[in-house]
Coordinates of C-alpha atoms and ligand atoms in Angstrom, one line a residue:
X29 CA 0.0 0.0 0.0
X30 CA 2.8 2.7 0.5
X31 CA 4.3 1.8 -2.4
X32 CA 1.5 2.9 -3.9
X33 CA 1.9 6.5 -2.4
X34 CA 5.1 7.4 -3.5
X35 CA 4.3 6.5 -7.2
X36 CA 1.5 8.8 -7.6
X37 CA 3.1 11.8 -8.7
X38 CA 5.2 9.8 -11.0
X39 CA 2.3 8.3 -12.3
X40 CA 0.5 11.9 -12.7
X41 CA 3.7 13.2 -14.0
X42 CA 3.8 10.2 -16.9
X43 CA -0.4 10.8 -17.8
X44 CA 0.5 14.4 -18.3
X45 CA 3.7 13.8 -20.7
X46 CA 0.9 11.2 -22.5
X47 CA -1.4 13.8 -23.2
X48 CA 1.6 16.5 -24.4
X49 CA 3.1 13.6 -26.5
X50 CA -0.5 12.9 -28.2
X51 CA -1.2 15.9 -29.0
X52 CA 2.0 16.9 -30.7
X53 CA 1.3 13.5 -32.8
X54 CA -2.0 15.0 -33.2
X55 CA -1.3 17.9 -34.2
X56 CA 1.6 17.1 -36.8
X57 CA -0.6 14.9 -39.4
X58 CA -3.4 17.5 -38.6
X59 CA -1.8 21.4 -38.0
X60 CA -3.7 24.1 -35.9
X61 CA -5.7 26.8 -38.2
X62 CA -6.4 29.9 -36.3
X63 CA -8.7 32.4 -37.1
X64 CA -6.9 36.0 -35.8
X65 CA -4.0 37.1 -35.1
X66 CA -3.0 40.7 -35.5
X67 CA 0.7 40.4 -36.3
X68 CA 0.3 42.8 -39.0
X69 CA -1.3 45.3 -37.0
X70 CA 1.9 45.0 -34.8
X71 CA 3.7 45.2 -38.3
X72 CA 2.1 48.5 -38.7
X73 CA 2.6 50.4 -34.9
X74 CA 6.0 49.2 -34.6
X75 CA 7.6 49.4 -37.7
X76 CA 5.3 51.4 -39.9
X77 CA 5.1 48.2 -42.1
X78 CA 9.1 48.1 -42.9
X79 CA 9.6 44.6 -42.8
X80 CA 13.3 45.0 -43.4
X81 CA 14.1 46.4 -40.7
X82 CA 16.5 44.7 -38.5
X83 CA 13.8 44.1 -35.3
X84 CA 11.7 43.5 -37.6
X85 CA 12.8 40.3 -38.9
X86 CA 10.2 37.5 -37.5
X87 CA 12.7 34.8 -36.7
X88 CA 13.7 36.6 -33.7
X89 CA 11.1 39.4 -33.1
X90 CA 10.9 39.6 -29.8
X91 CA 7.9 41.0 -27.5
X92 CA 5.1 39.6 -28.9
X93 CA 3.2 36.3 -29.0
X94 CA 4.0 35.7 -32.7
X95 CA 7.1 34.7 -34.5
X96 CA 8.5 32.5 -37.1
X97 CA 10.1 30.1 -34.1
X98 CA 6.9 30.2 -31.8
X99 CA 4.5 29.5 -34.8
X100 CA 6.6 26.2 -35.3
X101 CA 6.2 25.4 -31.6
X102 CA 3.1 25.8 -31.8
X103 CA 2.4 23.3 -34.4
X104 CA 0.5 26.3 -36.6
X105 CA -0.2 24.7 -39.8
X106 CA -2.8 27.7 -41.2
X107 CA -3.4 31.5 -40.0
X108 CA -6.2 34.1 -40.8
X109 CA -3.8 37.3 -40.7
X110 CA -5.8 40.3 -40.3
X111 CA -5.8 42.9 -41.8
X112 CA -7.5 45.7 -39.2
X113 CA -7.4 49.1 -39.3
X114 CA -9.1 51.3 -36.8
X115 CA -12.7 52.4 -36.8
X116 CA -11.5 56.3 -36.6
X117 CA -10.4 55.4 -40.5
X118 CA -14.3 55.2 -41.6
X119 CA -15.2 57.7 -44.1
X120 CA -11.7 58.4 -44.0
X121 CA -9.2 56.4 -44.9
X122 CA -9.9 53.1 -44.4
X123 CA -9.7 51.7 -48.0
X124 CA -5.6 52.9 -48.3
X125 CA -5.3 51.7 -44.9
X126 CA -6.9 48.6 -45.8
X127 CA -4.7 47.8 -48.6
X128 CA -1.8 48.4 -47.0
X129 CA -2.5 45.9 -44.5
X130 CA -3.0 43.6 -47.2
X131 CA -0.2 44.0 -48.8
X132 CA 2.4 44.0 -45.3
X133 CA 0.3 39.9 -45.6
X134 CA 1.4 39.3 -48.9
X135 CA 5.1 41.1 -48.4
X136 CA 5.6 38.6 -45.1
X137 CA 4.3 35.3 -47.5
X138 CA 7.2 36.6 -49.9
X139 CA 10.0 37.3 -47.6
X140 CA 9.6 34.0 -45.9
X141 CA 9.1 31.7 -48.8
X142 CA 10.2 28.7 -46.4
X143 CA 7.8 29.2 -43.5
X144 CA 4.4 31.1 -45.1
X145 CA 2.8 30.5 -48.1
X146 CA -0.4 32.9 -48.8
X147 CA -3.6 30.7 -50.2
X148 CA -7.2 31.7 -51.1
X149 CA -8.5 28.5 -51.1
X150 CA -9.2 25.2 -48.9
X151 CA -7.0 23.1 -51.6
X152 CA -4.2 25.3 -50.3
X153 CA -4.4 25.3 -47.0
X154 CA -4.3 21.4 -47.8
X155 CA -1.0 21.7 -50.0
X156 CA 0.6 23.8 -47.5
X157 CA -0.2 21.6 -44.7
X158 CA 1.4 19.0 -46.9
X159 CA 4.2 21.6 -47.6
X160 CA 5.3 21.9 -44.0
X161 CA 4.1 25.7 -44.0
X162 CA 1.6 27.7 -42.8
X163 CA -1.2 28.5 -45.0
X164 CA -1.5 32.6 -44.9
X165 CA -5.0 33.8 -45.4
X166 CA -6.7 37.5 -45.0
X167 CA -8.9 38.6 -42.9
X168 CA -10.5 41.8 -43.2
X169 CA -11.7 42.9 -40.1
X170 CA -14.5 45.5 -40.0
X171 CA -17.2 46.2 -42.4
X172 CA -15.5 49.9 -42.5
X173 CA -13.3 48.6 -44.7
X174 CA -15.5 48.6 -47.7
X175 CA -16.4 51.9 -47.5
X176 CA -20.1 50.7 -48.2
X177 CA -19.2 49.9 -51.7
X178 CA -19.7 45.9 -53.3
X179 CA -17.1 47.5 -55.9
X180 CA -14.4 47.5 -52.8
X181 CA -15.6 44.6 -51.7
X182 CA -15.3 42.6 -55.0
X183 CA -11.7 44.3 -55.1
X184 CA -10.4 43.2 -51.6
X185 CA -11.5 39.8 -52.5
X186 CA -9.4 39.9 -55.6
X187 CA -6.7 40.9 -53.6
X188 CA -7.3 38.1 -51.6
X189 CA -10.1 38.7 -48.9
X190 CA -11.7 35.6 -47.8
X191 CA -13.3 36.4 -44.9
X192 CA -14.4 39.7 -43.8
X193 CA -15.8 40.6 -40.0
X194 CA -19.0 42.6 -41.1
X195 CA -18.1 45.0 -38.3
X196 CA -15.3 46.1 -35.3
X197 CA -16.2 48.0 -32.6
X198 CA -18.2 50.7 -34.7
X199 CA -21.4 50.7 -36.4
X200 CA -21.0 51.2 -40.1
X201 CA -24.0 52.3 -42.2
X202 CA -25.6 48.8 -43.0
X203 CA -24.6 46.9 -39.9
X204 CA -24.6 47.3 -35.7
X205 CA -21.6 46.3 -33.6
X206 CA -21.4 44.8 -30.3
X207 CA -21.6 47.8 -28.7
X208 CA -25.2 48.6 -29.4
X209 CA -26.2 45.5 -27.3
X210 CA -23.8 47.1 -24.5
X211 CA -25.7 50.1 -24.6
X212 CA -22.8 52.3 -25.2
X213 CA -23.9 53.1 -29.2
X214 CA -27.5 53.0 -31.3
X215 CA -28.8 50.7 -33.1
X216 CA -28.9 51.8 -36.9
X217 CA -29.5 49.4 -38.8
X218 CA -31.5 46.9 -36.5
X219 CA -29.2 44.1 -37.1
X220 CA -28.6 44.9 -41.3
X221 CA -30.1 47.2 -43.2
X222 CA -31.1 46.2 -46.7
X223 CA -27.9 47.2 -48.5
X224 CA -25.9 44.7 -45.3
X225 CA -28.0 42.1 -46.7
X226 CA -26.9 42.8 -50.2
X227 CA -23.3 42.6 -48.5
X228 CA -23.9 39.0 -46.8
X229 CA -25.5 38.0 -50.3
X230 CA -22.1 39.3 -52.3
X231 CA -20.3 37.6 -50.0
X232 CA -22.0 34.6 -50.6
X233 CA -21.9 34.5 -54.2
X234 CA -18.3 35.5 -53.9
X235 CA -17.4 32.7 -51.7
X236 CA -15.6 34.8 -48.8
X237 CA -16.3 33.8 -44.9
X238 CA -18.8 36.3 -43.2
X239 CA -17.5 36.6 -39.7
X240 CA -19.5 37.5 -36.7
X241 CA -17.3 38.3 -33.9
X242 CA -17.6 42.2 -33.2
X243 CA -21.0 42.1 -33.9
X244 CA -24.7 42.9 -32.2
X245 CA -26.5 39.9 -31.7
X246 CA -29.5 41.0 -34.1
X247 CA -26.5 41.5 -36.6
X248 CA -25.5 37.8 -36.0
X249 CA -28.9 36.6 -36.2
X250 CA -29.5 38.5 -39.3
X251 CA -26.9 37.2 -40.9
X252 CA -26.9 33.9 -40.4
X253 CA -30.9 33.6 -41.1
X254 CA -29.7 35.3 -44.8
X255 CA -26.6 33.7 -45.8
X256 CA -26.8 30.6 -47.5
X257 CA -23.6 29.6 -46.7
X258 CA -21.8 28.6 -43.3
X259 CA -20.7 31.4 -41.2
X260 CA -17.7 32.2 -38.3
X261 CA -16.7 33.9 -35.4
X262 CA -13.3 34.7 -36.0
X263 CA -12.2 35.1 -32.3
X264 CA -15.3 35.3 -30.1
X265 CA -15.8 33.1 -26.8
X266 CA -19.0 32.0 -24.8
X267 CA -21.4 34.6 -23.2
X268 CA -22.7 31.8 -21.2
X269 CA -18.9 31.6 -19.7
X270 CA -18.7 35.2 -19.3
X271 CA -21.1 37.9 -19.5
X272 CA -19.3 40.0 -21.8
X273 CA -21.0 41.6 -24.8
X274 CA -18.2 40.3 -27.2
X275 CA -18.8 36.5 -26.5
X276 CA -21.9 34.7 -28.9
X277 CA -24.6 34.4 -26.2
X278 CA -26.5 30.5 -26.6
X279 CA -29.4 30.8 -28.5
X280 CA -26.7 31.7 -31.4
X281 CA -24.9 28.6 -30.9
X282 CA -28.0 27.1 -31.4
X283 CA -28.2 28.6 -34.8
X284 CA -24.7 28.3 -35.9
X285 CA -24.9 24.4 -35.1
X286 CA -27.9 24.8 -37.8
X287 CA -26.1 27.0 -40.0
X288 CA -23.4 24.7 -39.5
X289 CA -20.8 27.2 -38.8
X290 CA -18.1 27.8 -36.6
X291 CA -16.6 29.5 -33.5
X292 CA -13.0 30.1 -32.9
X293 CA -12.6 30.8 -29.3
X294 CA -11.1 34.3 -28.7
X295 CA -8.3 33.6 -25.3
X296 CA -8.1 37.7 -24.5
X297 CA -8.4 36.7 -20.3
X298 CA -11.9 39.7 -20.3
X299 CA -13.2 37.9 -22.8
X300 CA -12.4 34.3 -21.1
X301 CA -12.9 35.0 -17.5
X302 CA -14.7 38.8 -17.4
X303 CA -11.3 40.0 -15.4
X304 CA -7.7 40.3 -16.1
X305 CA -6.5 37.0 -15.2
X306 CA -7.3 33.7 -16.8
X307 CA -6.3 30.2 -17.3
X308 CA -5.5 27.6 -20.2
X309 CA -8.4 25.6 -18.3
X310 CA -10.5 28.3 -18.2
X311 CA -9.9 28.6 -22.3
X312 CA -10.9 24.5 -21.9
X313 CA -14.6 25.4 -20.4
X314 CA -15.1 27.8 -23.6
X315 CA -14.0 24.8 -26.0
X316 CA -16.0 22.0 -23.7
X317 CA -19.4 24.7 -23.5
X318 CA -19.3 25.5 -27.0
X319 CA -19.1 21.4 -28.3
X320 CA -21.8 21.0 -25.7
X321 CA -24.2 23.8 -27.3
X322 CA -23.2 24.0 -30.9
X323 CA -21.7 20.6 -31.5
X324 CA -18.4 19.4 -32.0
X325 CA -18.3 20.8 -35.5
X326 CA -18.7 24.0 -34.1
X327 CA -15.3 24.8 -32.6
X328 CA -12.3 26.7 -33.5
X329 CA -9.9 28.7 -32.2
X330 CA -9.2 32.1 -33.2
X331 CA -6.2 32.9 -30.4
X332 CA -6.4 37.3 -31.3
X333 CA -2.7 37.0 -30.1
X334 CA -1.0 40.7 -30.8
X335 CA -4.3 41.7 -30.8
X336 CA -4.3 41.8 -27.2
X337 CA -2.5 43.2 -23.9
X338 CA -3.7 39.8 -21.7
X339 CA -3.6 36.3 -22.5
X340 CA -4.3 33.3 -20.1
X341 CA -1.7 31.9 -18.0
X342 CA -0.7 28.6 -19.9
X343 CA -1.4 30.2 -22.9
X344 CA 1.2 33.0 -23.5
X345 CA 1.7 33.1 -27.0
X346 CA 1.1 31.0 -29.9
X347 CA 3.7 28.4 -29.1
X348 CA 1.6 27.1 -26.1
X349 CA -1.5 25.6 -28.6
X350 CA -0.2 21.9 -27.8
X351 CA -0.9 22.4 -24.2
X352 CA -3.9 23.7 -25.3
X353 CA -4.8 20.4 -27.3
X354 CA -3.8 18.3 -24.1
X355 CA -6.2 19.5 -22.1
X356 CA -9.1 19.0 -24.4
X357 CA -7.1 15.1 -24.7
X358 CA -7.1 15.4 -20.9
X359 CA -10.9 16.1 -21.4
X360 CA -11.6 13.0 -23.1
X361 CA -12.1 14.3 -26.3
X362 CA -11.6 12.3 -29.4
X363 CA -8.9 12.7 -31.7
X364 CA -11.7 13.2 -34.3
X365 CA -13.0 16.2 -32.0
X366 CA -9.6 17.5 -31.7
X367 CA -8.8 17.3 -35.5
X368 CA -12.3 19.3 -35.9
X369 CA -11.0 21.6 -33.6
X370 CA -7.6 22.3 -35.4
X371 CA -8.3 22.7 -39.1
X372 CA -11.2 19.7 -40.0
X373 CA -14.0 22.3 -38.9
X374 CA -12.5 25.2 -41.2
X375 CA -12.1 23.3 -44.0
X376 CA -15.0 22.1 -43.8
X377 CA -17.0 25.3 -43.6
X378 CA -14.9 26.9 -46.1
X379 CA -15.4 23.8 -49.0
X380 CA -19.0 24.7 -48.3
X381 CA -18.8 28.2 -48.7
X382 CA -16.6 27.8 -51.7
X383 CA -19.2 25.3 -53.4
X384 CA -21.9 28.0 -52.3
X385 CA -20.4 30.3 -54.4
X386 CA -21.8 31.7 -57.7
X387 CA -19.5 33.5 -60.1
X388 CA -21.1 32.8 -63.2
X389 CA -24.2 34.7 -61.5
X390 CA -23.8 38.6 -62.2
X391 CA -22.4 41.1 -59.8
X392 CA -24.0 43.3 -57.9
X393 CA -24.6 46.6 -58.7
X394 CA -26.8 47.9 -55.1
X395 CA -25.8 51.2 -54.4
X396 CA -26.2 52.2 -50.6
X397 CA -29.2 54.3 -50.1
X398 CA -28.1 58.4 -49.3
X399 CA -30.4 58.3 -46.2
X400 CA -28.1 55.4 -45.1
X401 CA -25.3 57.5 -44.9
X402 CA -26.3 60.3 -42.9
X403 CA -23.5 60.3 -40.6
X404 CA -21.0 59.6 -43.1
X405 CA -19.2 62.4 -45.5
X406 CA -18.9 59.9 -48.2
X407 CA -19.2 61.7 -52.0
X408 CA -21.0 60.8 -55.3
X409 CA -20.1 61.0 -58.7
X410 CA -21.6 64.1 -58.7
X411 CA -19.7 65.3 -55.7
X412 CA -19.4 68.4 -53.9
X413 CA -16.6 69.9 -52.8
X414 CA -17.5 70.5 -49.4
X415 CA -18.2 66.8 -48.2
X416 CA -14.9 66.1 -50.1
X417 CA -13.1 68.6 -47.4
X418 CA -14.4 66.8 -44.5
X419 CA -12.7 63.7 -45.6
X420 CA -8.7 64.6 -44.6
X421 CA -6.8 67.5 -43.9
X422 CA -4.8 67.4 -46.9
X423 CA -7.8 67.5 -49.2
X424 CA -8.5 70.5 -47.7
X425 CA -5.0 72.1 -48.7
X426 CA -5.8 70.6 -52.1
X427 CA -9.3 72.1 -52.6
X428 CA -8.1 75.2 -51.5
X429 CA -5.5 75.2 -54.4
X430 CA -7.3 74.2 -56.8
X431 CA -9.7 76.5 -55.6
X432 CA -6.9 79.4 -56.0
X433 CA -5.6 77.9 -59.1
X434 CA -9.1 78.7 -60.8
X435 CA -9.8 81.9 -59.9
X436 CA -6.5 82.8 -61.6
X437 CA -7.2 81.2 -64.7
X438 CA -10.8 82.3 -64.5
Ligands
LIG14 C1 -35.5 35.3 -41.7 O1 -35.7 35.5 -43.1 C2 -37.0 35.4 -43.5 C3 -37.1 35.7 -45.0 O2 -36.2 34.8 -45.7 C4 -37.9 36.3 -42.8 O3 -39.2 36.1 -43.1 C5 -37.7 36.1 -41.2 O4 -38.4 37.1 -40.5 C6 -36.2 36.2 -40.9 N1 -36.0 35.9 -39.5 C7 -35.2 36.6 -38.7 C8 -35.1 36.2 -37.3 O5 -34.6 37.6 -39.1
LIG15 C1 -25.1 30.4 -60.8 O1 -25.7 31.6 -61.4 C2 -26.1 31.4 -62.7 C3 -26.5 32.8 -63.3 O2 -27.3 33.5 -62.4 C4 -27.3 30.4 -62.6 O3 -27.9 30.2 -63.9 C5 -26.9 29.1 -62.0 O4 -28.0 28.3 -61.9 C6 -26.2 29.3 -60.7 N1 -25.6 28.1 -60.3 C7 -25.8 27.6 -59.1 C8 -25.1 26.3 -58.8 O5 -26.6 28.1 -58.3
LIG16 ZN1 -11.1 41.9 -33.0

C-alpha cells in the first residue's frame, strides 16, 4: 500500500507527458488553423510596415506572441492574418489603410518563402499543410473597410479577402456592432439594413467567410438567417462563460450548429474570464461549453494573439497551442474532436462556402441608399466639394488650391 503513495506523482507526471506527446502526434498529421492574429497590426505600430528592418525580422522578433520560431512550436499549420485598421479610419481612410495591410500579408508570405505561403482556397491550405508551412489567409476585419461599396468589396476579394468581420467596434451604415447591445452606441441598422443584406449576399456569391465576432446579436442573427452559406466567429468566446457583450450568447450557438458554422474561441483573459486573469483551463470550459451547445463541429480557435495586452496563464503566446490540445485530450475528447477543432471544422465550412459560391451569376450593382449615410461624409459621382473637405486634412490644402488655381485662370 505505500508503495503505492510514493508513485502517484510519478504516475500523474507520466499521464501528463501522454497527453503532451499525443497531442504533438495529433497535431503534426493535422496542423492548428487559427482564425486571428494581429501580427500585421503590430507590423504596422511598430515598424510602420518596414519589414526589413533589422527588429523586424520574424525569426527573432521579440515582444510579442508571434514569430516565425513560436509558430513552429506551436504546431500552426494555417493563419487568418488580419488585416484591421481602426474604426477612426471610416469615411476616411480606411480603404488605403486597408490595402496596406493587405499587402504587409502578402510582403511577409514573400520574404519567408520557407515558413508562409499565402492561399485563397481550402486546396491550399491542404498543400501547405502537406508543404510543411503555414497557410496565410486575409482577414479583413471591419465592415468599414469597404467603405459601403460591393465595388471595394469585389476588389479586396481579388486581392485576396476571404473572410471579412461585417463590423469592429463601430457601427457602419448597414450593420450594428457589439456595442449597441452594451448600450454604449445606437442601433442603426437593426441588425442589417437592406444594403448589409446585399453585403452577406455578395459575400455569398463571392465565396468569402462572413464573420460575426464584433458584432450585435441582431446583426448575428440577421446574418446567419440570410446567408446561404456557413458562417464564423473569428475570435469570439462563450457569453454563457462570461457575460461580456463580445462573447456569442447561446441561443446563437444554437443557430450556428444549424447553420453549420463555426466559433473560434477568442483567449483575451476579459473575454475568457470577465477579469484580467485567466487560465488555459478556463480557455478549456469555452471549447467543452461551446461542443456542448453548438456541437463538435462547431469549434475553433481564433487565439487574437497581438491583438491583445492579456492572454491566459498557460497560454502566452502562440507556441503554447499543444498544451492547449492536451487538455481537451485530458478532457476526453476524441482525436476526431480535436482534428475538428484544429483545421477539419475550417475546412470544412470553407469547402462549403466555396461550393456556395456563384461566379457565373452577375455582380451586384446595389448602391447604398443616401439616407443610409447620414453620418458619413462619403461623396457621389456628382460630388461636392464640401463633403470632399471633411474627408482629410490634406484634401482641404488641395481644394483650396485648386480653388486658388481657378480663380487665376478664370
Ligand atoms: C429570416 O428571413 C425570412 C425571410 O427569408 C424572414 O421572413 C424572417 O423574418 C427572418 N427571421 C429573422 C429572425 O430575421
Ligand atoms: C449560378 O448563377 C447562374 C447565373 O445567375 C445560374 O444560372 C446558375 O444556376 C447558378 N448556379 C448555381 C449552382 O446556383
Ligand atoms: Zn477583434
Amino acid at each position: 500500500m505505500w508503495a503505492g503513495w510514493w508513485l502517484w506523482p510519478l504516475v500523474a507526471i507520466c499521464t501528463a507527458d501522454r497527453f503532451q506527446e499525443e497531442a504533438k502526434k495529433i497535431m503534426q498529421a493535422s496542423p492548428l488553423i487559427d482564425g486571428h492574429n494581429d501580427l500585421p497590426w503590430v507590423m504596422l505600430k511598430r515598424f510602420q510596415n518596414q519589414l526589413g528592418s533589422k527588429e523586424a525580422d520574424l525569426n527573432h522578433l521579440a515582444n510579442t506572441h508571434t514569430n516565425i520560431p513560436k509558430l513552429k512550436a506551436g504546431l500552426v499549420g494555417g493563419q487568418f492574418w488580419s488585416a484591421y485598421v481602426p474604426c477612426d479610419t471610416q469615411n476616411k481612410d480606411a480603404v488605403r489603410r486597408t490595402l496596406e495591410q493587405m499587402d504587409v500579408i502578402h510582403r511577409m508570405c514573400q520574404k519567408y518563402p520557407e515558413t508562409f505561403v499565402c492561399v485563397t482556397n481550402s486546396k491550399g491550405i491542404r498543400q501547405a499543410f502537406q508543404d510543411g508551412k503555414v497557410a496565410s489567409l486575409i482577414g479583413v476585419e471591419g465592415g468599414h473597410s469597404i467603405d459601403s461599396s460591393l465595388g471595394v468589396l469585389r476588389a479586396l476579394y481579388h486581392l485576396g479577402m476571404r473572410y471579412l468581420t461585417l463590423t469592429h467596434s463601430c457601427n457602419t451604415p448597414w450593420a450594428d456592432n457589439w456595442l449597441v447591445d452594451k448600450g454604449d452606441d445606437k442601433a442603426q441598422s437593426q441588425g442589417l439594413s437592406l444594403f448589409g443584406k446585399s453585403v452577406v449576399r455578395e459575400l455569398n456569391r463571392l465565396g468569402v467567410l462572413i464573420d460575426l465576432a464584433h458584432t450585435s446579436v441582431a446583426t448575428m442573427k440577421a446574418a446567419l438567417n440570410l446567408s446561404v452559406a456557413p458562417v464564423i466567429f473569428s475570435h469570439s468566446s462563450a457569453f454563457q462563460l462570461c457575460q461580456h457583450r463580445r462573447n456569442v450568447p447561446d441561443d446563437v450557438l444554437q443557430l450556428v450548429r444549424k447553420n453549420g458554422g463555426l466559433v473560434m474561441v477568442n483567449f483575451y483573459n476579459d473575454y475568457v474570464a470577465c477579469q484580467q486573469q485567466a487560465t488555459l483551463s478556463q480557455v478549456a470550459d469555452h471549447l467543452d461549453h461551446i461542443k456542448k451547445v453548438a456541437g463538435a463541429g462547431a469549434v475553433g480557435f481564433g487565439g487574437d494573439f497581438d491583438g491583445v495586452s492579456r492572454v491566459p496563464t498557460g497560454l502566452e503566446d502562440v507556441s503554447k497551442y499543444p498544451d492547449l490540445i492536451a487538455e481537451l485530450l485530458r478532457r476526453q475528447w476524441t482525436e476526431e474532436e480535436v482534428r475538428g477543432a484544429l483545421a477539419d471544422n475550417l475546412l470544412r465550412v470553407f469547402e462549403a462556402v466555396e461550393q456556395a459560391s456563384n461566379h457565373s451569376s452577375p455582380p451586384s450593382e446595389e448602391v447604398i441608399p443616401r439616407e443610409e449615410l447620414e453620418d458619413s461624409c462619403r461623396t457621389y459621382y456628382g460630388y461636392s466639394e464640401a463633403s470632399s473637405l471633411h474627408r482629410q486634412p490634406g484634401a482641404l490644402l488641395a481644394s483650396l488650391a485648386t480653388a486658388l488655381l481657378s480663380l487665376r485662370l478664370l
